[in-house]
């Protein structure tokens, strides 16, 4: 079990309550170490029994983040990619479902040679194998940061915690570091911050054999030296290793705050990772750009998961990146597509500087999206459609302009008279739901002279997909005659990847998900162009009034 490559392993756990921002804390540490010149990769363990989040409802799980290699992963992978500036893949997100699936496959094959299959050592070995494999496959890696989902004390997390405890036993203290994120709540009536929940959570961790090396304490108020010493004493860590993680306005500020508290230096000292300071100049510039933006645009996102904004995580972040690049703050107005018809769309959306229709599944809310797109098309409002947003734009134009009033997707109306969106041949016979969509990165050729070509400034791009349905090629001519341009196609020309309307200030839609590839210092070209078009609209409104 000893990793031969000299890679160091950091484990990030969380206690007290969920939603403390473990993913952001882990990503922030990843960025700090990377900016110290180290090669860093990250791994997320999710203790639930689903094989992946692909079959879970967005209401349950939030966004499904798709990687280049087509894995449907936890949304924290999005934060990892955005903070590390590096693309990850299937092996960077492992669920309990995958662990048990692998073990049961081996058991049926007879690999265990008649032995009883148990949580320790079989499940724990499988878990450890996922961590060590990352280091073995990439000998250049200096650090692997592993985040364990859930909260310490959960029944489900136990095998994962036991496995990461064993990693220290296997590899030695000089190669492992445990970081625990807890909450230090402020109790207003007592005018006090309370350390007890942290003490209890660390006690639970120590009962299972893990002594955290560093505590990250999420807090509304600053933690003074006395509080740090008290936490340190009860939790058996030095006060220097009690690190304040104060609430920040933007997630991108978090690494800067943690660095001001000395996080990366403490980690580097404990693991012998060198003395170099992290170079955070560029990141600081980005954060300043986000905070100091002088302009503002209002962009409506018309979707059906608007009460669960985690479902649109990467879209929100893509707007932050694109806003910064345009010196603008993007105010996103969330509009529920279920309650939208032509009249309410006009009322709610006419004043917007831009409209984005995101992806989605199922019939509910689709007519509202069609109504929003009609308004965007007719009133010249800048529009970006993503995945279902592209499909709805095709349906809209087919019905309103191409003389196909009954047009629909076979996802919503299997027997409709003009199936402008339909299943791909290879999808037709599929019975299994999980992992069977068109998933991951595909190349897309951009048509010369198109808006898409201008935005990207390249002839071919690679973008990530997650959908079953496609534009029906039998209707391409009719749609083109109605004014639609197919400006991005698969290299064989068979799949429509981008559409646009040339007679419109900015109307473009993609079958893929551009938001998944946007990064702080590399905003996605289409988001950047949407925000720029929205700024032009907002300025022309000022000029008119
Ligand atoms: N439901 C559509 C499909 O499967 C769109 C999917 C999406 O928007 N991600 O093709």
XYZ file of C-alpha atoms and ligand atoms in Angstrom:
555
model
C 0.000 0.000 0.000
C 2.989 2.359 0.107
C 2.907 5.000 -2.576
C 6.198 4.804 -4.382
C 6.125 8.275 -5.848
C 6.741 10.453 -2.772
C 3.372 12.150 -3.129
C 1.897 13.724 0.006
C -1.725 13.131 0.980
C -4.033 15.693 2.539
C -7.486 14.708 3.790
C -10.198 17.309 4.265
C -13.102 16.442 6.530
C -15.969 18.451 7.957
C -17.801 18.530 11.234
C -20.722 20.087 13.133
C -23.001 20.793 10.176
C -22.983 20.334 6.421
C -22.685 23.193 3.905
C -19.702 24.800 5.625
C -17.863 25.040 2.334
C -15.574 22.046 2.536
C -15.294 21.965 -1.248
C -14.241 25.623 -1.360
C -11.804 25.124 1.537
C -10.232 22.108 -0.166
C -10.083 23.935 -3.522
C -8.539 26.974 -1.852
C -5.796 24.860 -0.330
C -5.288 23.282 -3.752
C -4.822 26.706 -5.315
C -2.417 27.860 -2.584
C -0.238 24.793 -2.977
C -0.326 24.999 -6.755
C 0.769 28.625 -6.561
C 3.707 27.477 -4.428
C 4.831 25.650 -7.533
C 3.497 22.210 -6.582
C 1.633 19.706 -8.751
C -1.733 19.146 -7.109
C -4.652 16.853 -7.832
C -7.904 16.459 -5.954
C -10.345 13.688 -5.159
C -13.814 13.767 -3.689
C -15.341 10.819 -1.865
C -19.121 10.852 -1.720
C -20.487 8.430 0.853
C -23.910 7.893 -0.761
C -24.818 4.623 -2.470
C -25.717 5.990 -5.898
C -23.022 5.042 -8.391
C -22.879 8.689 -9.466
C -25.103 11.771 -9.183
C -26.199 11.391 -12.827
C -29.480 9.724 -11.930
C -30.281 12.059 -9.028
C -32.752 14.915 -9.311
C -31.250 18.412 -9.452
C -33.596 19.192 -6.540
C -31.745 16.566 -4.485
C -28.208 16.937 -5.560
C -27.673 20.236 -7.357
C -25.644 20.425 -10.524
C -24.100 17.345 -12.064
C -20.615 18.401 -13.138
C -19.495 16.601 -16.294
C -15.795 16.063 -16.904
C -14.013 15.777 -20.271
C -13.968 11.995 -19.988
C -17.732 11.930 -19.557
C -18.039 11.243 -15.840
C -21.094 12.680 -14.086
C -19.649 14.033 -10.874
C -20.310 16.067 -7.773
C -20.473 19.834 -8.163
C -17.367 20.196 -5.990
C -15.367 18.928 -8.973
C -16.378 22.179 -10.651
C -14.805 24.163 -7.822
C -11.685 21.994 -7.995
C -11.308 22.632 -11.720
C -11.969 26.353 -11.408
C -9.532 26.847 -8.526
C -6.817 24.497 -9.774
C -7.202 25.557 -13.401
C -6.864 21.908 -14.362
C -9.300 19.429 -15.890
C -10.168 16.404 -13.793
C -11.878 13.149 -14.646
C -13.689 10.021 -13.599
C -11.086 8.966 -11.064
C -11.369 12.266 -9.181
C -14.829 11.531 -7.779
C -15.623 8.231 -6.123
C -18.891 7.290 -4.424
C -19.675 4.533 -1.948
C -21.856 3.107 -4.728
C -18.789 2.698 -6.966
C -16.749 1.162 -4.143
C -19.412 -1.458 -3.384
C -20.038 -2.054 -7.073
C -16.320 -2.811 -7.580
C -16.220 -5.106 -4.555
C -19.331 -7.041 -5.531
C -17.977 -7.513 -9.064
C -14.763 -8.933 -7.608
C -16.706 -11.122 -5.195
C -18.817 -12.631 -8.001
C -15.672 -13.238 -10.009
C -14.229 -15.182 -7.103
C -11.340 -12.782 -6.513
C -11.617 -13.097 -2.729
C -10.815 -16.824 -2.865
C -13.448 -17.960 -0.406
C -12.777 -15.334 2.245
C -15.535 -13.392 4.007
C -15.797 -9.964 2.378
C -15.780 -7.238 5.044
C -15.742 -3.470 5.461
C -12.250 -3.758 6.967
C -10.111 -4.634 5.081
C -11.916 -5.051 1.750
C -13.961 -1.878 1.543
C -11.221 0.188 3.150
C -8.590 -1.239 0.774
C -10.756 -0.367 -2.200
C -11.097 3.203 -0.861
C -7.372 3.563 -0.174
C -6.672 2.223 -3.643
C -8.567 5.175 -5.171
C -6.363 7.690 -3.339
C -3.068 5.933 -4.045
C -3.941 5.205 -7.663
C -3.991 8.925 -8.447
C -0.418 9.251 -7.191
C 0.759 6.061 -8.880
C -0.641 7.091 -12.269
C 1.000 10.503 -12.156
C 4.416 10.314 -10.502
C 4.857 14.082 -10.896
C 2.111 14.797 -8.388
C 3.379 16.427 -5.217
C 0.074 16.471 -3.385
C -3.302 14.736 -3.553
C -6.045 16.515 -1.626
C -8.946 14.210 -0.776
C -12.231 15.617 0.464
C -14.524 13.275 2.349
C -18.158 14.220 1.737
C -20.681 14.352 4.549
C -20.120 15.269 8.167
C -17.989 13.443 10.721
C -20.336 11.276 12.761
C -22.449 10.158 9.787
C -22.853 6.390 9.573
C -22.196 6.465 5.832
C -18.804 8.212 6.082
C -17.321 5.721 8.536
C -15.637 3.343 6.053
C -14.071 6.345 4.290
C -12.750 7.821 7.533
C -11.423 4.436 8.618
C -9.673 4.083 5.252
C -8.039 7.506 5.425
C -6.988 6.777 9.016
C -5.183 3.720 7.715
C -3.326 5.765 5.092
C -1.326 7.406 7.878
C -0.672 3.987 9.407
C 0.561 2.782 5.996
C 2.548 5.807 4.860
C 3.642 7.582 8.034
C 2.915 10.958 9.549
C 5.372 12.796 7.296
C 3.272 11.902 4.261
C -0.242 12.618 5.532
C -2.123 15.574 6.872
C -5.674 15.799 8.211
C -7.563 19.034 7.952
C -10.896 19.416 9.692
C -13.406 22.151 8.891
C -15.771 23.038 11.717
C -18.207 25.753 12.698
C -17.650 28.239 15.515
C -21.125 29.735 15.892
C -21.906 33.159 17.301
C -24.758 33.100 19.800
C -26.270 36.566 19.625
C -28.143 36.453 22.948
C -24.945 35.566 24.816
C -22.754 37.870 22.658
C -20.339 34.984 22.438
C -18.820 32.645 19.956
C -18.941 29.026 21.013
C -16.161 26.484 20.680
C -18.050 23.478 22.064
C -19.377 22.139 18.717
C -15.796 22.130 17.409
C -14.580 20.308 20.495
C -17.260 17.661 20.100
C -16.661 17.186 16.437
C -12.921 16.732 16.935
C -13.687 14.326 19.797
C -15.750 12.220 17.376
C -12.885 12.234 14.901
C -10.368 11.213 17.548
C -12.639 8.372 18.695
C -12.219 6.853 15.256
C -8.488 7.315 15.419
C -7.935 10.530 13.474
C -6.154 13.417 15.152
C -6.603 16.484 12.927
C -3.416 18.436 12.238
C -5.120 21.667 11.283
C -8.546 23.026 12.148
C -10.303 25.427 9.827
C -12.922 27.229 11.857
C -15.764 28.740 9.901
C -16.925 31.852 11.731
C -18.814 35.085 11.266
C -16.533 37.002 13.659
C -12.765 37.039 13.985
C -11.280 34.413 16.304
C -8.963 36.057 18.817
C -5.868 34.406 20.249
C -7.693 33.291 23.424
C -10.307 31.444 21.409
C -7.664 29.818 19.231
C -5.771 28.690 22.308
C -8.889 27.299 23.898
C -9.821 25.346 20.775
C -6.217 24.173 20.449
C -6.082 22.929 24.027
C -9.318 20.976 23.810
C -8.586 19.590 20.386
C -4.944 18.752 20.869
C -3.548 21.059 18.199
C -1.289 24.084 18.473
C -3.091 27.459 18.440
C -1.135 28.230 15.239
C -2.982 25.379 13.601
C -6.381 26.785 14.493
C -7.148 28.755 11.388
C -9.917 31.260 11.086
C -12.148 30.747 8.041
C -14.252 33.870 8.184
C -17.329 34.242 5.957
C -16.359 35.902 2.694
C -18.464 37.732 0.143
C -17.066 35.783 -2.770
C -15.773 32.222 -2.814
C -12.726 33.514 -4.695
C -11.673 35.522 -1.628
C -11.449 32.397 0.519
C -7.934 31.321 -0.547
C -6.650 34.844 0.114
C -8.155 34.887 3.595
C -6.830 31.432 4.430
C -3.412 32.431 3.188
C -3.457 35.554 5.370
C -3.983 33.139 8.269
C -0.898 31.191 7.223
C -2.616 28.043 5.934
C -0.292 27.013 3.137
C 2.794 27.688 5.219
C 1.538 25.454 8.037
C 0.718 22.706 5.556
C 4.077 23.061 3.799
C 5.975 22.944 7.098
C 4.200 19.817 8.268
C 4.627 17.966 4.982
C 8.034 19.328 4.020
C 6.759 20.992 0.875
C 9.320 23.790 0.664
C 9.384 27.399 1.690
C 8.259 29.132 -1.462
C 5.463 31.689 -0.966
C 2.407 31.205 -3.167
C 2.207 33.603 -6.085
C -1.307 34.987 -5.744
C -0.885 38.191 -7.722
C -3.107 37.138 -10.605
C -5.784 35.679 -8.336
C -5.782 38.903 -6.286
C -6.235 40.904 -9.464
C -9.228 38.749 -10.381
C -10.828 39.138 -6.932
C -10.288 42.907 -7.065
C -11.837 42.954 -10.531
C -14.924 41.139 -9.208
C -15.251 43.489 -6.235
C -14.574 46.768 -8.051
C -16.638 46.255 -11.225
C -17.967 49.629 -12.294
C -20.861 48.491 -14.476
C -23.869 46.249 -13.989
C -26.094 44.129 -16.206
C -29.250 42.205 -15.407
C -29.497 38.803 -16.987
C -32.514 36.558 -16.485
C -31.950 32.836 -16.107
C -35.203 31.120 -17.057
C -35.187 27.625 -15.590
C -37.227 25.273 -13.506
C -34.749 24.625 -10.707
C -34.562 28.288 -9.656
C -35.407 27.483 -6.029
C -32.333 25.247 -5.927
C -29.517 27.446 -7.111
C -26.959 24.696 -6.539
C -28.387 23.271 -9.766
C -26.910 26.230 -11.638
C -23.579 26.449 -9.825
C -21.321 26.548 -12.879
C -23.596 29.050 -14.647
C -23.364 31.386 -11.664
C -19.582 31.076 -11.616
C -19.334 31.523 -15.393
C -21.210 34.834 -15.006
C -18.744 35.926 -12.313
C -15.801 35.181 -14.614
C -17.429 36.803 -17.649
C -18.537 39.808 -15.585
C -15.016 40.408 -14.327
C -13.652 40.252 -17.861
C -16.185 42.922 -18.888
C -15.680 45.127 -15.818
C -19.302 44.430 -14.912
C -21.270 42.892 -12.108
C -23.811 40.417 -13.488
C -27.045 40.543 -11.531
C -28.790 37.261 -12.222
C -32.590 37.407 -12.049
C -33.984 33.925 -11.499
C -37.216 33.364 -13.369
C -39.240 30.195 -12.861
C -40.074 28.815 -16.302
C -43.086 26.936 -14.953
C -44.998 30.142 -14.316
C -44.141 31.745 -17.602
C -46.383 32.313 -20.612
C -46.250 34.894 -23.398
C -47.844 37.608 -21.244
C -45.802 37.036 -18.082
C -42.645 36.614 -20.138
C -43.141 40.074 -21.648
C -43.805 41.541 -18.224
C -40.829 39.934 -16.493
C -38.221 39.882 -19.215
C -38.592 42.902 -21.497
C -36.393 45.080 -19.274
C -33.622 42.520 -18.983
C -30.259 43.129 -20.596
C -29.937 39.455 -21.480
C -31.683 36.092 -21.167
C -30.120 32.697 -20.565
C -32.128 29.484 -20.864
C -30.203 26.659 -19.180
C -30.403 22.884 -19.498
C -33.081 20.692 -17.977
C -34.990 17.440 -18.196
C -38.679 16.659 -18.573
C -41.658 18.537 -19.957
C -42.438 20.776 -16.987
C -41.381 24.368 -17.621
C -40.528 23.887 -21.302
C -43.360 26.066 -22.643
C -42.160 28.880 -20.372
C -38.694 28.550 -21.860
C -40.162 28.694 -25.365
C -42.076 31.873 -24.397
C -38.884 33.475 -23.009
C -36.969 32.636 -26.176
C -39.725 34.046 -28.385
C -39.505 37.322 -26.490
C -35.702 37.365 -26.773
C -35.918 36.714 -30.509
C -38.661 39.229 -31.249
C -37.357 42.041 -29.022
C -33.675 41.655 -29.880
C -32.682 40.780 -26.308
C -29.248 39.073 -26.116
C -29.837 35.344 -25.653
C -27.750 32.311 -24.790
C -29.419 28.882 -24.756
C -27.741 25.863 -23.219
C -28.652 22.263 -24.096
C -32.415 22.190 -23.455
C -32.123 25.927 -24.128
C -30.954 25.130 -27.674
C -33.685 22.543 -28.121
C -36.338 25.022 -26.951
C -34.953 27.652 -29.362
C -35.337 25.195 -32.249
C -38.895 24.365 -31.162
C -39.711 28.068 -30.897
C -38.441 28.970 -34.372
C -40.000 25.867 -35.920
C -43.406 26.760 -34.515
C -43.337 30.523 -35.048
C -41.396 30.971 -38.276
C -40.771 27.660 -40.062
C -44.461 26.815 -40.448
C -44.420 23.824 -38.101
C -46.947 24.811 -35.420
C -46.968 21.391 -33.745
C -43.171 21.124 -33.512
C -41.789 19.608 -30.353
C -39.148 17.292 -28.934
C -39.978 13.600 -28.722
C -38.845 13.853 -25.084
C -42.026 15.832 -24.381
C -44.469 14.697 -27.093
C -43.340 11.327 -28.490
C -45.974 11.406 -31.272
C -45.745 15.065 -32.267
C -46.199 15.970 -35.975
C -42.818 17.756 -36.341
C -40.193 16.113 -34.141
C -37.504 18.776 -34.581
C -35.661 17.317 -31.580
C -35.431 13.548 -31.350
C -33.421 10.637 -30.000
C -30.174 9.611 -31.630
C -30.284 6.141 -33.169
C -27.882 4.705 -30.604
C -30.030 6.013 -27.738
C -33.196 4.275 -28.937
C -32.621 0.792 -27.602
C -31.220 1.847 -24.238
C -32.951 0.595 -21.107
C -30.327 1.532 -18.526
C -30.532 5.142 -17.241
C -27.202 5.747 -15.488
C -24.286 7.017 -17.591
C -25.998 6.447 -20.942
C -26.431 9.989 -22.259
C -24.044 11.672 -24.701
C -21.515 12.599 -22.041
C -18.214 14.431 -21.940
C -16.052 16.313 -24.404
C -16.755 16.290 -28.145
C -15.115 18.353 -30.867
C -17.164 20.999 -32.633
C -16.261 22.769 -35.901
C -17.225 26.395 -36.175
C -18.579 27.835 -39.404
C -16.504 30.662 -40.916
C -18.049 34.092 -40.538
C -20.443 33.020 -37.773
C -20.990 34.669 -34.399
C -19.718 31.470 -32.757
C -16.507 31.649 -34.790
C -16.052 35.303 -33.805
C -16.673 34.636 -30.075
C -14.220 31.742 -29.859
C -11.754 33.066 -32.420
C -10.966 29.461 -33.348
C -12.052 26.970 -35.989
C -12.565 23.994 -33.706
C -13.416 23.727 -30.027
C -14.005 20.940 -27.542
C -17.012 21.204 -25.248
C -18.793 18.993 -22.726
C -22.165 17.377 -23.302
C -24.880 15.793 -21.180
C -28.063 15.011 -23.081
C -29.946 12.294 -24.924
C -31.781 14.252 -27.595
C -30.408 15.982 -30.697
C -31.543 18.314 -33.451
C -33.386 16.256 -36.078
C -31.421 16.652 -39.342
C -34.597 16.136 -41.384
C -35.697 19.650 -40.366
C -32.422 21.485 -40.901
C -33.414 22.926 -44.306
C -36.749 24.243 -43.074
C -35.104 25.822 -40.047
C -32.352 27.346 -42.163
C -34.977 28.798 -44.496
C -36.597 30.338 -41.401
C -33.352 32.177 -40.636
C -31.456 29.800 -38.397
C -27.761 29.264 -38.894
C -26.099 26.029 -37.827
C -22.794 27.525 -36.839
C -21.225 24.657 -34.913
C -21.295 21.036 -36.105
C -19.654 17.752 -35.174
C -16.627 17.108 -37.454
C -18.691 14.712 -39.603
C -21.383 17.375 -39.940
C -24.052 15.056 -38.529
C -24.728 16.681 -35.162
C -25.846 20.258 -34.623
C -23.827 21.705 -31.747
C -24.404 25.473 -32.074
C -27.213 27.511 -33.607
C -27.583 31.242 -34.031
C -29.775 33.884 -35.642
C -27.725 36.218 -37.847
C -30.467 38.875 -37.950
C -30.392 39.410 -34.210
C -28.013 41.453 -32.005
C -26.925 38.307 -30.124
C -28.817 35.037 -30.308
C -26.838 31.844 -29.881
C -27.456 28.424 -28.328
C -25.332 25.349 -27.737
C -26.126 21.656 -27.400
C -23.190 21.420 -24.966
C -22.630 23.063 -21.593
C -20.159 25.951 -21.969
C -20.475 26.860 -18.271
C -18.521 23.736 -17.290
C -15.318 25.032 -18.833
C -15.331 28.622 -17.618
C -12.490 29.549 -15.259
C -11.677 32.729 -13.341
C -8.798 33.687 -15.634
C -10.289 32.052 -18.717
C -13.946 33.132 -18.866
C -15.952 31.157 -21.391
C -16.065 33.039 -24.731
C -19.847 32.680 -25.079
C -20.576 33.937 -21.556
C -18.129 36.750 -22.079
C -19.833 37.699 -25.338
C -23.317 37.455 -23.790
C -22.320 39.847 -20.999
C -20.744 42.212 -23.556
C -23.944 42.148 -25.647
C -26.010 42.718 -22.489
C -23.841 45.741 -21.652
C -24.419 47.149 -25.116
C -28.160 46.745 -24.640
C -28.133 48.313 -21.183
C -26.094 51.288 -22.470
C -28.418 51.799 -25.420
C -31.355 51.851 -22.991
C -29.603 54.608 -21.024
C -28.962 56.528 -24.242
C -32.636 56.333 -25.249
C -34.075 57.389 -21.867
N -33.458 16.860 -21.775
C -32.621 17.204 -22.889
C -31.879 15.991 -23.434
O -31.708 15.003 -22.771
C -31.648 18.295 -22.508
C -30.633 17.894 -21.491
C -29.909 19.054 -20.867
O -30.362 20.188 -20.961
N -28.824 18.795 -20.185
O -31.440 15.991 -24.533
